[in-house]
Each structure stands twice: as C-alpha cells, then as structure tokens.
C-alpha cells in the first residue's frame, strides 16, 4: 500500500534506538514516501536526518526553523538552513503559532519572512506551521511575493482560510486530528478540498490518531489518517493514496518555469 507521510519528526529523541526500524518497517509496508522534518536549530537533527536520507530513497526531508524557536533564530541558524536545503524537498516547517506563543509574535513574523524569502530564492515549496494564525500567515506569504507551492501542514484553520489556500492553488496536509471526535469542522473541509491539493501526515511523534490517542505516534499510523480522509471523500484508501503520491511528485519536482 503506497502510503505517504508528508510530515513527521523522525529526528525526535524519543525515537532513539527505534528510528531505523521505523523507517525499514514503513519501507517494507510499501510506503511511497516518509517526509521527516529537519530542525535548522539543531546539529543533531540535521545529522540524524542525513542518516535517514542515506538509509532509504523512500525517505525525504524538509528543513526549517520552527516558530516556537523564533527568538533564538540568528545568522548561524539561517546558514545551516540554507546549506541543508539542497538536500530538502521544501523549506519548513516555518510559520506562526499564536496558540502557544513560545516566541514573541514579532520574532515569529521576522523568522517566517526570512524563510519565505529563502524558499522563493531557492525555488522550493514552503511548508507552513500555523496555529490560530492562518490569515496572517497568508498575508506574510503574499507580502513576500511568494507564489508557491505552499503546504499548510497539520491544517487546523477554518473554512475561510481553507478556501483562500485552495483558491491560490496551494495545499493542506491532514493529520490524525481528522480522526478526533471534535474535529467536525476539519472533516467538513477535508470532504471538499481540491483533491490535487491534499496530503496525509502523522506529525509523529505528536497527534497519534484514534485509536491510539495519547500514545507516541509513528509514521505507520498514517494509515488511520488515510482511511479517514478516503472515507470522507468516498474513495478507497488505494485511490486516496494514489492521489497523494501524485500530488507529492508534482510538488517535489515542479515543472521548469
Ligand atoms: Zn507543525
């Protein structure tokens, strides 16, 4: 089965000792792709990600500086990000988190704008993290005159934001939240969002889907996300996965301008 996990954090220390087995297991299950997030703030994360890329061609990565760490972003982090970006299929996750505000909003906006500029300069897709900040994230991307592609990972915005993302031809990636009982608004968006602009992800180790809520998430459980999304759209899981894999191929290798 050609599952695709568009966003997971295999660099997480909770996977120490299990990381290689997790990748090998997904490859054995026939995963099309596992996209892990490299953290430009962490030499350890970059090293671990490099090892995963070497382990299997089914792995891919994005690299970015998370809004939670925006207050610590400096020239050295940016240089590390730019260097590593050559190996990455996208820049991110980058964005705004006004739910937690672990870094001051002005720092988050500054660091997001820098990464929008880097994605634009390098011709890479931008992978956005947005919590309670979709409108402002869209405004900053527009202000940076970045035309895309853009993927809002683990989308949790409202129907209005989803509509704006869809109208720009951009994408959302759906996490295990789609299986949560209270996520009816998200399910409504997933039912009708353009099929060519959809991805599935785990965001592992976070956000384990039903029936594993609260447990340490793992990329293999993207199966539960795909099953939920497929059911909402009246597709078989095979059909849904085929679309997602196709969408990824288009995103990772955009037509020459
Ligand atoms: Zn995120």
Coordinates of C-alpha atoms and ligand atoms in Angstrom, one line a residue:
X1 CA 0.0 0.0 0.0
X2 CA 1.5 3.3 -1.1
X3 CA 1.1 5.4 2.0
X4 CA 2.7 8.8 2.2
X5 CA 3.5 10.6 5.5
X6 CA 4.0 14.2 4.4
X7 CA 5.2 15.4 7.8
X8 CA 6.9 13.6 10.7
X9 CA 9.7 14.3 13.1
X10 CA 11.9 11.2 13.0
X11 CA 14.7 13.3 14.5
X12 CA 12.8 13.3 17.8
X13 CA 14.9 11.8 20.6
X14 CA 12.0 9.6 21.7
X15 CA 12.8 7.5 18.6
X16 CA 16.5 6.9 19.6
X17 CA 17.2 3.2 19.1
X18 CA 14.0 2.7 17.1
X19 CA 14.4 5.2 14.2
X20 CA 16.0 2.8 11.7
X21 CA 13.4 0.1 12.4
X22 CA 10.6 2.6 12.0
X23 CA 11.9 3.5 8.5
X24 CA 12.6 -0.1 7.5
X25 CA 9.2 -1.1 8.6
X26 CA 7.5 1.6 6.6
X27 CA 9.6 0.7 3.5
X28 CA 8.6 -3.0 4.0
X29 CA 4.9 -1.9 4.1
X30 CA 5.4 -0.3 0.7
X31 CA 5.3 3.3 1.8
X32 CA 5.8 5.7 -1.1
X33 CA 7.4 8.3 1.0
X34 CA 8.2 9.5 4.5
X35 CA 9.0 13.2 4.8
X36 CA 10.8 14.0 8.0
X37 CA 11.4 17.5 9.3
X38 CA 15.0 18.6 9.9
X39 CA 15.4 21.4 12.5
X40 CA 17.9 24.0 11.4
X41 CA 18.5 25.0 15.0
X42 CA 19.9 21.5 15.9
X43 CA 23.1 20.0 14.5
X44 CA 21.9 16.7 16.0
X45 CA 18.6 16.9 14.0
X46 CA 20.5 17.7 10.8
X47 CA 22.9 14.8 11.3
X48 CA 20.1 12.3 12.1
X49 CA 18.1 13.4 9.1
X50 CA 21.1 13.0 6.9
X51 CA 21.5 9.4 8.1
X52 CA 17.8 8.7 7.4
X53 CA 18.1 10.1 3.9
X54 CA 21.0 7.7 3.3
X55 CA 19.1 4.8 4.7
X56 CA 16.3 4.7 2.1
X57 CA 15.3 6.5 -1.1
X58 CA 11.8 6.4 0.3
X59 CA 12.8 9.0 2.9
X60 CA 12.8 12.7 2.1
X61 CA 13.1 15.8 4.3
X62 CA 12.2 19.4 4.6
X63 CA 14.3 21.8 6.7
X64 CA 13.2 24.8 8.6
X65 CA 13.2 26.8 11.8
X66 CA 10.0 26.3 13.9
X67 CA 8.1 29.4 15.1
X68 CA 8.5 28.1 18.7
X69 CA 12.2 28.8 18.4
X70 CA 12.0 32.1 16.6
X71 CA 13.5 34.1 19.4
X72 CA 16.7 32.0 19.0
X73 CA 17.0 32.4 15.2
X74 CA 20.2 34.0 14.1
X75 CA 22.6 34.1 11.1
X76 CA 24.2 30.8 12.1
X77 CA 20.8 29.0 12.1
X78 CA 20.0 30.6 8.7
X79 CA 23.3 29.5 7.2
X80 CA 22.7 25.9 8.5
X81 CA 19.2 26.0 7.0
X82 CA 20.4 27.2 3.6
X83 CA 23.2 24.7 3.5
X84 CA 20.9 21.8 4.3
X85 CA 18.2 23.0 1.9
X86 CA 20.0 21.5 -1.0
X87 CA 19.0 18.0 0.3
X88 CA 15.4 19.1 1.1
X89 CA 12.2 18.9 -0.9
X90 CA 10.9 22.0 0.9
X91 CA 11.5 24.8 3.4
X92 CA 9.7 24.4 6.7
X93 CA 8.1 23.9 8.9
X94 CA 8.0 27.6 9.1
X95 CA 5.2 29.9 10.2
X96 CA 3.3 31.3 13.1
X97 CA 2.0 29.8 16.3
X98 CA -0.3 32.2 18.1
X99 CA -1.8 29.4 20.2
X100 CA 1.4 28.8 22.2
X101 CA 3.4 31.9 21.5
X102 CA 6.6 30.3 22.8
X103 CA 8.4 33.0 20.9
X104 CA 7.2 36.6 20.7
X105 CA 4.9 37.2 17.7
X106 CA 7.3 39.8 16.2
X107 CA 10.1 37.3 16.2
X108 CA 7.9 34.6 14.7
X109 CA 6.9 37.0 11.8
X110 CA 10.5 38.0 11.2
X111 CA 11.7 34.4 11.1
X112 CA 8.8 33.3 8.9
X113 CA 9.5 36.2 6.4
X114 CA 13.2 35.1 6.2
X115 CA 12.1 31.6 5.3
X116 CA 9.6 32.7 2.8
X117 CA 12.4 34.6 1.1
X118 CA 14.7 31.6 1.2
X119 CA 12.0 29.3 -0.3
X120 CA 11.4 31.9 -3.0
X121 CA 15.1 32.3 -3.8
X122 CA 15.8 28.6 -3.9
X123 CA 12.6 27.7 -5.8
X124 CA 11.4 25.3 -3.0
X125 CA 8.0 24.6 -1.7
X126 CA 7.2 26.3 1.7
X127 CA 5.8 24.0 4.4
X128 CA 3.8 26.1 6.8
X129 CA 3.1 25.6 10.5
X130 CA 0.1 27.7 11.5
X131 CA -1.9 27.7 14.8
X132 CA -4.6 30.4 15.1
X133 CA -2.7 32.4 12.5
X134 CA -3.8 31.4 9.0
X135 CA -4.8 34.8 7.9
X136 CA -1.6 36.4 8.9
X137 CA 0.5 33.6 7.5
X138 CA -1.2 34.0 4.1
X139 CA -0.7 37.8 4.3
X140 CA 3.1 37.4 5.0
X141 CA 3.5 34.9 2.1
X142 CA 1.7 37.4 -0.2
X143 CA 3.9 40.3 1.2
X144 CA 6.9 38.2 0.3
X145 CA 5.6 37.8 -3.2
X146 CA 6.0 34.1 -2.9
X147 CA 3.8 32.4 -5.5
X148 CA 4.1 28.8 -4.1
X149 CA 3.9 26.0 -3.9
X150 CA 2.8 26.2 -0.2
X151 CA 1.5 23.4 2.0
X152 CA -0.2 24.2 5.3
X153 CA 0.8 21.1 7.3
X154 CA -1.5 19.7 10.0
X155 CA -4.2 22.1 8.9
X156 CA -6.5 23.2 11.7
X157 CA -7.8 26.5 10.2
X158 CA -11.4 27.4 9.5
X159 CA -13.3 27.0 6.2
X160 CA -12.5 30.6 5.2
X161 CA -8.7 30.0 5.4
X162 CA -9.1 26.7 3.6
X163 CA -10.9 28.5 0.9
X164 CA -8.2 31.0 0.5
X165 CA -5.5 28.3 0.4
X166 CA -7.5 26.3 -2.2
X167 CA -8.1 29.4 -4.4
X168 CA -4.4 30.1 -4.5
X169 CA -3.8 26.6 -5.8
X170 CA -2.0 25.7 -2.5
X171 CA -2.2 22.6 -0.4
X172 CA -3.2 21.4 3.1
X173 CA -1.8 18.3 4.8
X174 CA -4.2 16.4 7.1
X175 CA -3.1 14.9 10.3
X176 CA -4.6 12.5 12.8
X177 CA -6.7 15.3 14.1
X178 CA -9.2 14.3 11.4
X179 CA -10.0 11.2 13.4
X180 CA -10.7 13.2 16.7
X181 CA -14.4 13.3 17.7
X182 CA -14.5 17.1 18.0
X183 CA -12.9 17.8 14.5
X184 CA -16.2 18.0 12.6
X185 CA -15.2 21.4 11.1
X186 CA -11.9 19.9 9.7
X187 CA -13.8 16.9 8.4
X188 CA -16.1 19.2 6.5
X189 CA -13.1 21.0 4.9
X190 CA -11.5 17.6 4.0
X191 CA -14.7 16.4 2.3
X192 CA -14.5 19.1 -0.4
X193 CA -10.9 20.4 -0.5
X194 CA -9.4 20.0 -4.1
X195 CA -8.1 16.5 -4.4
X196 CA -4.9 17.7 -6.2
X197 CA -4.0 19.8 -3.2
X198 CA -4.3 17.3 -0.4
X199 CA -1.7 15.4 1.7
X200 CA -1.7 13.0 4.6
X201 CA 0.6 13.1 7.5
X202 CA 1.1 11.9 11.1
X203 CA 3.1 14.8 12.6
X204 CA 4.6 11.9 14.6
X205 CA 5.6 11.8 17.4
X206 CA 2.7 14.1 18.1
X207 CA -1.0 13.7 17.5
X208 CA -1.5 10.0 17.4
X209 CA -4.8 9.2 15.6
X210 CA -7.8 7.4 17.1
X211 CA -7.5 4.6 18.4
X212 CA -4.0 5.5 19.7
X213 CA -4.6 9.0 21.1
X214 CA -2.1 10.0 23.7
X215 CA 0.4 7.3 22.6
X216 CA 3.8 8.0 20.9
X217 CA 2.7 8.4 17.2
X218 CA 4.6 6.7 14.4
X219 CA 4.5 7.1 10.6
X220 CA 2.9 3.7 10.0
X221 CA -0.3 5.2 11.6
X222 CA -0.8 7.5 8.6
X223 CA -2.9 4.5 7.6
X224 CA -5.6 5.7 10.0
X225 CA -5.4 9.2 8.6
X226 CA -5.6 8.0 5.0
X227 CA -8.6 5.8 5.9
X228 CA -10.5 8.7 7.5
X229 CA -9.7 11.0 4.6
X230 CA -10.7 8.4 2.0
X231 CA -14.0 7.7 3.8
X232 CA -14.8 11.4 3.9
X233 CA -14.2 11.7 0.1
X234 CA -15.9 8.5 -0.9
X235 CA -12.7 7.0 -2.2
X236 CA -10.9 3.7 -1.4
X237 CA -7.7 4.1 0.6
X238 CA -5.8 3.0 -2.6
X239 CA -7.4 5.7 -4.6
X240 CA -6.7 8.4 -2.0
X241 CA -3.1 7.3 -1.6
X242 CA -2.5 7.3 -5.3
X243 CA -3.7 11.0 -5.4
X244 CA -1.5 11.9 -2.5
X245 CA 1.6 10.3 -4.1
X246 CA 0.8 12.0 -7.4
X247 CA 0.5 15.4 -5.5
X248 CA 3.8 14.8 -3.9
X249 CA 5.6 14.0 -7.2
X250 CA 4.2 17.3 -8.6
X251 CA 5.3 19.2 -5.5
X252 CA 8.8 17.8 -5.3
X253 CA 9.5 18.2 -8.9
X254 CA 7.6 21.3 -10.2
X255 CA 7.6 21.9 -13.9
X256 CA 10.5 24.1 -15.1
X257 CA 9.4 27.7 -15.2
Ligands
LIG1 ZN1 3.9 21.9 12.8

